[in-house]
Coordinates of C-alpha atoms and ligand atoms in Angstrom, one line a residue:
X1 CA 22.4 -8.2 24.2
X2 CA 22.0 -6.9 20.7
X3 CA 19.4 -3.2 20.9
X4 CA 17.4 -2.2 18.2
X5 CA 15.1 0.2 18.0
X6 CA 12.7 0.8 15.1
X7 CA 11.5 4.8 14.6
X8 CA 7.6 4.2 12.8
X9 CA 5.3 2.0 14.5
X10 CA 3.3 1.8 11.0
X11 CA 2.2 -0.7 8.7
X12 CA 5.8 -1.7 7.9
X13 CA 7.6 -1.0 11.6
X14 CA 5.1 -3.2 13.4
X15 CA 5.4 -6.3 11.6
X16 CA 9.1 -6.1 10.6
X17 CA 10.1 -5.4 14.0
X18 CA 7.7 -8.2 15.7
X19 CA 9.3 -10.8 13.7
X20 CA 12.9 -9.1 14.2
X21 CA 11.9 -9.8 18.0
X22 CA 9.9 -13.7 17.4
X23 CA 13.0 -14.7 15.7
X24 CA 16.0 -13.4 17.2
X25 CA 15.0 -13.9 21.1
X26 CA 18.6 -12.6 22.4
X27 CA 17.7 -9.4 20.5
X28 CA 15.9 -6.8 22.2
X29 CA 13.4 -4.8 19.7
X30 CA 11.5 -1.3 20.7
X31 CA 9.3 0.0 18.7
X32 CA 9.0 3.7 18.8
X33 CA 6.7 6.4 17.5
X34 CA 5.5 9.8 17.9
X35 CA 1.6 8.6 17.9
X36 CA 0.5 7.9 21.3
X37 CA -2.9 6.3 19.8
X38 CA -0.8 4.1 18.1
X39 CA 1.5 3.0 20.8
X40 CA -1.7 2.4 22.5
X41 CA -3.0 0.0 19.9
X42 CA 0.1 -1.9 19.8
X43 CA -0.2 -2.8 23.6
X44 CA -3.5 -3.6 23.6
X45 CA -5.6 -6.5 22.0
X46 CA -6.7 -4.0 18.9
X47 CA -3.7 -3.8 16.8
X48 CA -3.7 -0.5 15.5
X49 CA -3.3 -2.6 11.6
X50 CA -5.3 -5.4 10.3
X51 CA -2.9 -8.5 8.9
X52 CA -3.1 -11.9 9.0
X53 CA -1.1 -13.8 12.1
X54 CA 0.2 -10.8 13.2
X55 CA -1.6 -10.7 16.4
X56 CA -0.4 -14.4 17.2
X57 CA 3.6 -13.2 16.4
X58 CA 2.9 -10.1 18.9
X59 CA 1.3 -12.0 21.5
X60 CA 4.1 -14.3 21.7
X61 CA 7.2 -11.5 22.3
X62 CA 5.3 -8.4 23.3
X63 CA 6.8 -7.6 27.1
X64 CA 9.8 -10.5 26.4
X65 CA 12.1 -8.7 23.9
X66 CA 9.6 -6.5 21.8
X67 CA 8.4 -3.6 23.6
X68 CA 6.4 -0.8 22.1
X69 CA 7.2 3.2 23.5
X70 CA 6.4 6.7 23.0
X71 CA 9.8 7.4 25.1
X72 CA 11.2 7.8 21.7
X73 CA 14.6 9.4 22.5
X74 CA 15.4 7.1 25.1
X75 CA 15.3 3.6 23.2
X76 CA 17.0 5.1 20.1
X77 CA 19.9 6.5 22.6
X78 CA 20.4 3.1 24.1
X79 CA 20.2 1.5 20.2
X80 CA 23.0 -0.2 18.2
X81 CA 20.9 -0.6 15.3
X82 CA 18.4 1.8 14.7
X83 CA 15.4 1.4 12.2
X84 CA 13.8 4.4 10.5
X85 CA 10.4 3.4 9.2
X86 CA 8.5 6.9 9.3
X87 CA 6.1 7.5 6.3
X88 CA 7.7 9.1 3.2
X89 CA 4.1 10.5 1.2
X90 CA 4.4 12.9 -1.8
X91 CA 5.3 16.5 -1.5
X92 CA 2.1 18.5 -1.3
X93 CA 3.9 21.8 -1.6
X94 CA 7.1 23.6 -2.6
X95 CA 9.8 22.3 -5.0
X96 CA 8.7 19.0 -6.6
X97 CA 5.4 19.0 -5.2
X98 CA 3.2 16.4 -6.2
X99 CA 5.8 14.0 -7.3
X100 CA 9.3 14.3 -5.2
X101 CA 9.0 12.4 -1.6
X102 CA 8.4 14.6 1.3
X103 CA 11.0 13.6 3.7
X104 CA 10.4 15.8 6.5
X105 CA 9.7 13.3 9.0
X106 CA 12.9 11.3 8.3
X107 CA 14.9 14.8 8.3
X108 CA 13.3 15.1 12.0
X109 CA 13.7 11.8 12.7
X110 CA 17.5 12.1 12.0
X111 CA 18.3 15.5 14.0
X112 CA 16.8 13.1 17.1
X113 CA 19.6 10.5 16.6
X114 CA 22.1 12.8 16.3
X115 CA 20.8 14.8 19.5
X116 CA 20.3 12.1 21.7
X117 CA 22.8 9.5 20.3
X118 CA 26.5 8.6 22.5
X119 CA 27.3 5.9 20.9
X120 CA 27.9 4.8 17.7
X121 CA 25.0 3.6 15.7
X122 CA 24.3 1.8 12.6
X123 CA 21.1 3.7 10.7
X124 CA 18.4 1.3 8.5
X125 CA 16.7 3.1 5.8
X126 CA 13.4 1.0 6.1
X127 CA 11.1 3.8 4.9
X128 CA 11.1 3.1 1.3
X129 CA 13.4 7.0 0.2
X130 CA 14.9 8.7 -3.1
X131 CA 18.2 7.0 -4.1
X132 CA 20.8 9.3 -2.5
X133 CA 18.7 9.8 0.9
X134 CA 21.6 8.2 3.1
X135 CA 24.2 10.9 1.8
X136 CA 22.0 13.6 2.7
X137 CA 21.1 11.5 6.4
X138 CA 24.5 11.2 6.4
X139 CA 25.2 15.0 6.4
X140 CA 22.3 15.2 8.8
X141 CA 23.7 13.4 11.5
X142 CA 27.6 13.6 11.1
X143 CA 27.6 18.0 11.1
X144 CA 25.0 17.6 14.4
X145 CA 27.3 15.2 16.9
X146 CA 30.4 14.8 17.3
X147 CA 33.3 11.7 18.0
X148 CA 30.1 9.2 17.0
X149 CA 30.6 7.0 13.9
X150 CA 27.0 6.4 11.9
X151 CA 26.8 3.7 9.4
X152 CA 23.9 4.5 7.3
X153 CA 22.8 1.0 5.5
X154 CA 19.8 0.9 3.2
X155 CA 17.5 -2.2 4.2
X156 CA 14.1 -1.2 1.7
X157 CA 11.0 -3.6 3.0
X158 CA 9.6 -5.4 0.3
X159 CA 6.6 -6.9 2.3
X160 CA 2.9 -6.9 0.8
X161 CA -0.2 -5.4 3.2
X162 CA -2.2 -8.6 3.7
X163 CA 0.5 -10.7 3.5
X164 CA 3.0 -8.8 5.5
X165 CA 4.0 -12.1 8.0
X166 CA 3.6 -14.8 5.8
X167 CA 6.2 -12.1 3.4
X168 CA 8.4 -11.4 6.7
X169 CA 9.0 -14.9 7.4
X170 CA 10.1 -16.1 3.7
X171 CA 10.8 -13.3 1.9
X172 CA 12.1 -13.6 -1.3
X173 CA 15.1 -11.5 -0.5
X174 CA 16.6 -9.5 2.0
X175 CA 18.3 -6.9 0.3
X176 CA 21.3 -4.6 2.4
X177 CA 22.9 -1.7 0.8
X178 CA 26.1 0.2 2.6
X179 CA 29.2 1.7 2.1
X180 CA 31.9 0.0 0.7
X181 CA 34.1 0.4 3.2
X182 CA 35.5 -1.4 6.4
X183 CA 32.9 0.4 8.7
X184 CA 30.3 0.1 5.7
X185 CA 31.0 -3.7 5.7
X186 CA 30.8 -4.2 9.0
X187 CA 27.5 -2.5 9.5
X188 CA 25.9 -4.4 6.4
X189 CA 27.9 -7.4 8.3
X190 CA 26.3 -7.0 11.6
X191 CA 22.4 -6.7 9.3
X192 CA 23.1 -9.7 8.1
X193 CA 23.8 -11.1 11.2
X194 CA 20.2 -10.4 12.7
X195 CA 18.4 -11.2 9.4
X196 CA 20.5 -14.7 9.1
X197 CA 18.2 -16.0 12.4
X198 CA 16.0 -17.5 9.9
X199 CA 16.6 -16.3 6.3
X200 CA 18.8 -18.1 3.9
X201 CA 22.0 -16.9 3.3
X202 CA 21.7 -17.2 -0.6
X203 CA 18.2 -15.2 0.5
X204 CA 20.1 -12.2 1.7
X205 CA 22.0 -9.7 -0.9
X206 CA 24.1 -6.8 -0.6
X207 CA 24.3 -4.2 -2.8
X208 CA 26.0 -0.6 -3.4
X209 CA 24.0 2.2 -0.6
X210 CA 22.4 4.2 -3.9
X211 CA 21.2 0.5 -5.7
X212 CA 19.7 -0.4 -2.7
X213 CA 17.5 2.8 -2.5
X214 CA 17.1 2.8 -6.0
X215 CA 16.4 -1.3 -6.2
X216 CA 13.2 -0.5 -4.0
X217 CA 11.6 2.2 -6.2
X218 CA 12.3 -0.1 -9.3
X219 CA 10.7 -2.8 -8.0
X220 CA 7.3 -1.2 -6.5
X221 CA 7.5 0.8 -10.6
X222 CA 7.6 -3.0 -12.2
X223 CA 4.9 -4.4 -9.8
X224 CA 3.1 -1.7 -10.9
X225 CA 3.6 -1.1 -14.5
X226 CA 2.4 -5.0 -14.7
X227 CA -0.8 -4.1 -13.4
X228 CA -1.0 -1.0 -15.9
X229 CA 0.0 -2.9 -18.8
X230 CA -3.1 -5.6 -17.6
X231 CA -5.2 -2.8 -17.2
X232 CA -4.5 -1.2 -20.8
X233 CA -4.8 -4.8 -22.2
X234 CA -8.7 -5.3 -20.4
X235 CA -10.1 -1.9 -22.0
X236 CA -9.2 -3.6 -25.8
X237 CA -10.7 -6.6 -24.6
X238 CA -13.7 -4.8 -23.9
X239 CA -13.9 -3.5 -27.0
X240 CA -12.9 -6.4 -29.0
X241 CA -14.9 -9.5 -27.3
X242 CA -11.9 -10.9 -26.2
X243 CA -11.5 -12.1 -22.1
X244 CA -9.0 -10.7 -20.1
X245 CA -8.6 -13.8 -18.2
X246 CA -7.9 -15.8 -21.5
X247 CA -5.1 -13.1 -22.2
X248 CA -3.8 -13.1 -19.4
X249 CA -3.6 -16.8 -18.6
X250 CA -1.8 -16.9 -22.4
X251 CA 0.1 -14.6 -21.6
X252 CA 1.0 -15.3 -18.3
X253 CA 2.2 -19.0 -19.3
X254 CA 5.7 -17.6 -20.9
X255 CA 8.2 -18.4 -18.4
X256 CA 10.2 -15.1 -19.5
X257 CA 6.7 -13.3 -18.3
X258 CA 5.0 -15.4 -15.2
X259 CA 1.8 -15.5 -14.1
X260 CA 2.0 -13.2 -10.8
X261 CA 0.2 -9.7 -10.5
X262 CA -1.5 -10.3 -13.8
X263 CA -5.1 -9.6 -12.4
X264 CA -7.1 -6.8 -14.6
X265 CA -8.9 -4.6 -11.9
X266 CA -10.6 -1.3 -11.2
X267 CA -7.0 -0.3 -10.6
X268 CA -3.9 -0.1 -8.1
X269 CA -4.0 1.7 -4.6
X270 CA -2.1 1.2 -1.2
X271 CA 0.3 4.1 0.0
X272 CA 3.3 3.1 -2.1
X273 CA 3.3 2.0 -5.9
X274 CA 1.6 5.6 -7.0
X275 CA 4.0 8.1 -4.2
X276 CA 7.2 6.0 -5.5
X277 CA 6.4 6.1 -9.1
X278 CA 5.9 9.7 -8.9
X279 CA 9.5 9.8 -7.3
X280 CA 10.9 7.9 -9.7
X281 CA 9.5 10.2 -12.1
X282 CA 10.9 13.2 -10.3
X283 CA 14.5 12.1 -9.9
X284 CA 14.3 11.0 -13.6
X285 CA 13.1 14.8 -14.5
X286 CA 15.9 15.6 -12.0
X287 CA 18.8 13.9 -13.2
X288 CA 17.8 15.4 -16.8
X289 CA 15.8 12.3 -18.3
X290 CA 12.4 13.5 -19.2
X291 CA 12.0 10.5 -21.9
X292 CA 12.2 8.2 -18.9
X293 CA 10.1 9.8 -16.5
X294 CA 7.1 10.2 -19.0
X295 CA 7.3 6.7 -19.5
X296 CA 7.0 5.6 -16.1
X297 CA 4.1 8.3 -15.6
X298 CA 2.0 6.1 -17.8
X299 CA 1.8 3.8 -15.9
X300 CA -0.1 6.1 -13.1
X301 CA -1.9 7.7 -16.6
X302 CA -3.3 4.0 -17.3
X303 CA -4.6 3.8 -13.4
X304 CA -6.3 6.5 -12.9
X305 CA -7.5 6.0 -16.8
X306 CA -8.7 3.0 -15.9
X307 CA -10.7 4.3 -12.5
X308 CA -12.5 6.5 -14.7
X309 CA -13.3 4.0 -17.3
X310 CA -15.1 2.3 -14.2
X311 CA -16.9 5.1 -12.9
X312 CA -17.8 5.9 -17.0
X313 CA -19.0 3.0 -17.7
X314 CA -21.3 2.6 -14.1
X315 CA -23.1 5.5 -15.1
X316 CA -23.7 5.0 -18.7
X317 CA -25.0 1.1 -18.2
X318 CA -27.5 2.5 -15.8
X319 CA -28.7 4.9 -18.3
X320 CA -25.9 7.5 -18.4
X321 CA -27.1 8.6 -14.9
X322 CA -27.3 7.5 -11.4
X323 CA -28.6 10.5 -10.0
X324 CA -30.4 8.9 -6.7
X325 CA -30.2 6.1 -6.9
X326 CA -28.5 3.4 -4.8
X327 CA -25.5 2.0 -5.5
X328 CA -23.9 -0.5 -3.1
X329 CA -20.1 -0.5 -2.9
X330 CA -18.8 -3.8 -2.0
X331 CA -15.3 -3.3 -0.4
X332 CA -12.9 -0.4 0.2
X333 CA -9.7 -1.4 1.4
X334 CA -7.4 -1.3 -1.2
X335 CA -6.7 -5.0 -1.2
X336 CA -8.4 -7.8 0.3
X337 CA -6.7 -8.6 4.2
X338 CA -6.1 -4.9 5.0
X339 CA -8.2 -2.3 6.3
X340 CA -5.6 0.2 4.9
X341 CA -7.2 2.7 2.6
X342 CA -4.9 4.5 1.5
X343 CA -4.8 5.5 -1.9
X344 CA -7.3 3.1 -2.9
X345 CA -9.3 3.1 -5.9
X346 CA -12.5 3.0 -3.9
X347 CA -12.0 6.9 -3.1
X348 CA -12.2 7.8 -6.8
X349 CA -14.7 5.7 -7.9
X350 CA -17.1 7.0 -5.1
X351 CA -16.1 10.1 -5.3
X352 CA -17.0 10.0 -9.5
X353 CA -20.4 8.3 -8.6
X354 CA -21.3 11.4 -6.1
X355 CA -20.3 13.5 -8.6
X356 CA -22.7 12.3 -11.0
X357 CA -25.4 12.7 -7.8
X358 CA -25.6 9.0 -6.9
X359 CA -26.4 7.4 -3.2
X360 CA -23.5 5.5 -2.0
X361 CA -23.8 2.5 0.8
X362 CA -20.6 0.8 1.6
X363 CA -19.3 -2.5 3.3
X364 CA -16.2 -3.6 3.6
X365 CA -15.0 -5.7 7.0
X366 CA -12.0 -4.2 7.8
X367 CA -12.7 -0.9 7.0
X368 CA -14.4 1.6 9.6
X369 CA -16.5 4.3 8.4
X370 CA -14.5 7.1 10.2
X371 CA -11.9 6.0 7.6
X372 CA -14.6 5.8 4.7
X373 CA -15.8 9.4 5.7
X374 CA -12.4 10.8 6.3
X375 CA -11.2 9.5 3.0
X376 CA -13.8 11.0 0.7
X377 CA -14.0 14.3 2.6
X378 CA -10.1 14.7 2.1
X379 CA -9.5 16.8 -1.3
X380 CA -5.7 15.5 -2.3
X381 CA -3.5 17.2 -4.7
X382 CA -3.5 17.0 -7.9
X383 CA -0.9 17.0 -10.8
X384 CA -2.8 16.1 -13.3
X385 CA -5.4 13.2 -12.5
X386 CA -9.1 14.3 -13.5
X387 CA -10.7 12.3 -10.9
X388 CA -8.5 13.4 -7.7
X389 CA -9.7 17.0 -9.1
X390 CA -13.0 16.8 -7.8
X391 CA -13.8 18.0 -4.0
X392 CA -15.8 16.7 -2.2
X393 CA -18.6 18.6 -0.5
X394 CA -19.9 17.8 2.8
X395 CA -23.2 17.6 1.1
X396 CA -21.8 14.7 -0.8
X397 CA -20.1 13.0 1.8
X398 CA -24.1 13.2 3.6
X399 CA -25.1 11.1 0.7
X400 CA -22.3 8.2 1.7
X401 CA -23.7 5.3 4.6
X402 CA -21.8 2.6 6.1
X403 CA -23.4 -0.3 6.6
X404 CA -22.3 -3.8 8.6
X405 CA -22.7 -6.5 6.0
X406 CA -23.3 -6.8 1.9
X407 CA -26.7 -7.8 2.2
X408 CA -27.5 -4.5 4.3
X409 CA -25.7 -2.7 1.4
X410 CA -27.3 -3.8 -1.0
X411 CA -31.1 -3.7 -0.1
X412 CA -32.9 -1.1 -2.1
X413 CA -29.8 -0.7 -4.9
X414 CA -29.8 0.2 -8.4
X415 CA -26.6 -1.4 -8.8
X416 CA -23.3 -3.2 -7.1
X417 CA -19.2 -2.4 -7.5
X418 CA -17.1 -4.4 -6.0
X419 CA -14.2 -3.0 -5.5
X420 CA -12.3 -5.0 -3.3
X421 CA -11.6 -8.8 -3.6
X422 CA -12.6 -9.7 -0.6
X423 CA -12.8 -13.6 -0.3
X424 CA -16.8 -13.2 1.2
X425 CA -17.8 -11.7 -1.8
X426 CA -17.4 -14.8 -3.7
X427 CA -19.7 -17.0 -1.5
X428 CA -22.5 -14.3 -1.2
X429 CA -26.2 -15.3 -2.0
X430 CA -26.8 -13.9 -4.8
X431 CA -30.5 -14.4 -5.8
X432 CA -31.0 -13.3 -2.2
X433 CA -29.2 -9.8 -3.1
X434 CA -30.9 -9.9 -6.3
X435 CA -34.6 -10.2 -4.9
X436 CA -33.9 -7.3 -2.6
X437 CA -32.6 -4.8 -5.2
X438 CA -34.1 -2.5 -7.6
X439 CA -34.6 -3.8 -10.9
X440 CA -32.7 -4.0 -13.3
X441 CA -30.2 -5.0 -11.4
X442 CA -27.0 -4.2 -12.3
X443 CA -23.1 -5.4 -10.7
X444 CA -20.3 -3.8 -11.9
X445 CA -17.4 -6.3 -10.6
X446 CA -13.6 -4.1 -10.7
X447 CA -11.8 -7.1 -9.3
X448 CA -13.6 -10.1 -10.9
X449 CA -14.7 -12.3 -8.5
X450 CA -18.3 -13.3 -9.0
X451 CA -18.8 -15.6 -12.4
X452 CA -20.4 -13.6 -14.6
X453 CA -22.8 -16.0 -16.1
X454 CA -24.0 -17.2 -12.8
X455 CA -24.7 -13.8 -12.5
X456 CA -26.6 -13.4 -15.5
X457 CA -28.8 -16.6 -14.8
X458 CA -29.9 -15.3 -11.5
X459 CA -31.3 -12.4 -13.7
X460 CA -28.2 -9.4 -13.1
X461 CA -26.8 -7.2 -15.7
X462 CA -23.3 -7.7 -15.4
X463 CA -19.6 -5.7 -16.0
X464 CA -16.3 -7.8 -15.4
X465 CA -13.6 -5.6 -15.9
X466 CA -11.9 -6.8 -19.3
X467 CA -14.8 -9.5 -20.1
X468 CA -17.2 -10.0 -23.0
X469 CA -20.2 -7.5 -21.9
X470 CA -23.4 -8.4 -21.0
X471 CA -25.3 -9.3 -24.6
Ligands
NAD501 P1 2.8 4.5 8.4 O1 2.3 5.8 8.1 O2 1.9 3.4 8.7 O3 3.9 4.5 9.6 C1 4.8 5.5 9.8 C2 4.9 5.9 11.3 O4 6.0 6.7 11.5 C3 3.6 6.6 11.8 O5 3.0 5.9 12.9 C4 4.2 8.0 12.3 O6 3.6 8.5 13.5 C5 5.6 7.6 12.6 N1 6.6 8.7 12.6 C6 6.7 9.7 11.7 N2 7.7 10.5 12.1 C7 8.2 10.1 13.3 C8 9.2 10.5 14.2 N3 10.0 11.6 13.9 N4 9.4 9.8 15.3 C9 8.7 8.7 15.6 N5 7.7 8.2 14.8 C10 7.5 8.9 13.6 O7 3.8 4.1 7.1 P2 4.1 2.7 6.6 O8 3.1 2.2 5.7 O9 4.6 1.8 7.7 O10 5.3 3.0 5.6 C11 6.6 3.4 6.2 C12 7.6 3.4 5.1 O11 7.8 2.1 4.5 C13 7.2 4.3 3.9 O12 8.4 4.9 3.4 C14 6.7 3.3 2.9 O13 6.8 3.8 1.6 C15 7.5 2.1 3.1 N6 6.9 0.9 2.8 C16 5.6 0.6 3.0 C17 5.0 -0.6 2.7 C18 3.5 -0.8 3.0 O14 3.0 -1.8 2.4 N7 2.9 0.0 3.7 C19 5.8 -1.6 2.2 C20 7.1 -1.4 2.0 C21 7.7 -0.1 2.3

């Protein structure tokens, strides 16, 4: 029977590894990590992640050939593949700082296999890592053991939060990188093997070990320049009369261009498109491209641009203040079917409404308000975005409540933001919100889901990102 074992029991380990197990039941799958609490969640009924139909694809293999462990060095000994899915954030010190990838926990990660490894082993680079990771890995693991051969493959996960099985099940590809030699071939050979279980071949490509790595930072820099170039396009709209939506649509019917990720919003989050731009941008300044990495650095420019065009234009709708009063933040996940919060806009755009002295009340179902209250106490680094510059003091963070539904958050308010596109904040009763808010009521929608006019009928002042304002 084949072993793997997947290091990281995170947002990308959990589910890649519980449909590794559901679809390749001669394969035995462990799941290891460093966080006990985590381990925990995974063999109990609260998952320690929100996604959809994971729970069912966990039930069904959890204690037959997926296993979850703390006992890390034991199931990556007894491994013949071995996963490496630890987190990879942004430097927050030292050389690069702010931009290069911290990989300190796959460093550590890789002394363990070479300690405890007597056999040989192939190595995934799941994590998402600067091309040229699996040369230095490579070093790592071939000057600390002795008489064991390590293929190091690069194997970058391309799922979505929110969609992660429904990704994991039919992904669009499967991409393997490796050496191109025997061993290397027969590593990426024995990958494929696993992944063929239920992908299409002509779904599955191999590639060179440094386009691989690089393939996975190119992609999440696309994904997210689309949403930039959508954002840029919604600020002229505003100032022109014309409708995002129109443009978009128009735009979006080109075959050469497509309609996907073409949604104007308060702006991008999640743990990954703004860390791996900012590595791409570092290994660009690195390898002596500056031109290139300032071009890609717009794209984070635009975000965070656009971010404090929302928070701008909150407080000067409501009388270039909102000192005290209420405002109801619908949603802060970063997406809609996550409760992941990382990096998403939400933090900025409450964190510019308490600067300007307002009253924040939050709802969003997946998120808890440890998380919420962790997230805007945390100051992050900053290179050179002007909203993560502001800290946060616990005075502020006083002026922040969770509440349980929408209608709760809303009772009282000066104004709405939704910030997340949760599906229930289509279907809400909106005269019902309106009756119990402070007039004039104002909603500020950063993801576009509430019709604007209906809005406007029921008696609110509205802002749609990239629409025709309120006349
Ligand atoms: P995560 O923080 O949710 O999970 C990482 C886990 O690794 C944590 O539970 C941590 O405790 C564990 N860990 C760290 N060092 C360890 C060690 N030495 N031994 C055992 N466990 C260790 O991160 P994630 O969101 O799952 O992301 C993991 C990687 O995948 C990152 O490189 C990320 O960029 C990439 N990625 C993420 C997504 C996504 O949507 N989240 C998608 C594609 C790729």
């Amino acid at each position: 029977m084949v072993k793997i074992c997947c290091i990281g029991a995170g947002y990308v380990g959990g589910p890649t590894m519980a449909v590794i197990a559901l679809k390749c039941p001669s394969i035995e799958v462990a799941v290891v990590d460093i966080s006990v609490t985590r381990i925990a969640a995974w063999n109990s009924d609260q998952l320690p992640i929100y996604e959809p139909g994971l729970e069912d694809v966990v039930k069904q293999c959890r204690g037959r050939n997926l296993f979850f462990s703390t006992d890390v060095e034991k199931h990556v000994s007894e491994a013949d593949i071995i996963f490496v899915s630890v987190n990879t954030p942004t430097k927050t010190r030292g050389l690069g700082a702010g931009k290069a990838a911290d990989l300190t926990y796959w460093e550590s990660a890789a002394r363990m296999i070479a300690d405890v490894s007597k056999s040989d082993k192939i190595v995934v680079e799941k994590s998402t890592v600067p091309v040229k990771t699996a040369e230095a890995i490579e070093k790592i693991l071939t000057h600390n053991s002795k008489g064991i051969n390590y293929q190091i493959l690069s194997n970058p996960e391309f799922l979505a939060e929110g969609t992660a099985i429904e990704d994991l099940f039919n992904p669009d590809r499967v991409l393997i990188g490796g050496r191109e030699t025997p061993e290397g071939r027969n590593a990426v050979q024995a990958l494929k093997e696993v992944y063929a279980n239920w992908v299409p071949e002509d779904r599955i490509i191999t590639a060179n070990l440094w386009s691989a790595e690089l393939s996975k930072l190119a992609a999440n820099a696309f994904l997210a320049q689309r949403i930039s170039s959508v954002n840029a396009i919604s600020a002229l709209c505003e100032a022109t009369g014309a409708n995002v939506a129109e443009v978009a649509f128009a735009v979006g019917k080109d075959t050469r261009i497509g309609p996907k990720f073409l949604n104007a919003s308060v702006g991008f989050g999640g743990s990954c498109f703004q860390k791996d731009i900012l590595n791409l941008v570092y290994i660009c300044e690195c390898n002596g491209l500056p031109e290139v990495a300032n071009y890609w650095k717009q794209v984070i420019k635009i975000n965070d641009y656009q971010k404090s065009r929302f928070v701008n234009r909150v407080v000067s709708s409501m009388f270039n203040t909102v000192a005290g009063k209420k405002i109801a933040v619908l949603g802060f996940a970063f997406k809609k079917d996550t409760g992941d919060t990382r990096e998403t806009p939400a933090i900025d755009v409450c964190k510019g409404l308490l600067g300007d002295k307002a009253k924040i009340s939050i709802y969003d179902p997946q998120v808890t308000e440890d998380q919420i209250q962790r997230d805007l106490a945390m100051n992050k680094f900053d290179w050179d975005h002007p909203l993560h510059l502001q800290p946060m003091s616990p005075t502020a963070v006083k002026e922040v409540s969770v509440t349980w539904d929408a209608y709760d958050a809303t009772k009282g308010a000066h104004g709405i933001c939704i910030l997340t596109e949760w599906d229930e904040f289509r279907k809400l009763d909106y005269a019902k919100i309106y009756e119990n808010m402070q007039k004039p009521a104002f909603v500020f929608d950063g993801r576009n889901v509430v019709d604007p006019e209906k809005l406007r009928e029921i008696g609110f002042i509205v802002y749609s990102i990239g629409k025709p304002l309120d006349p």
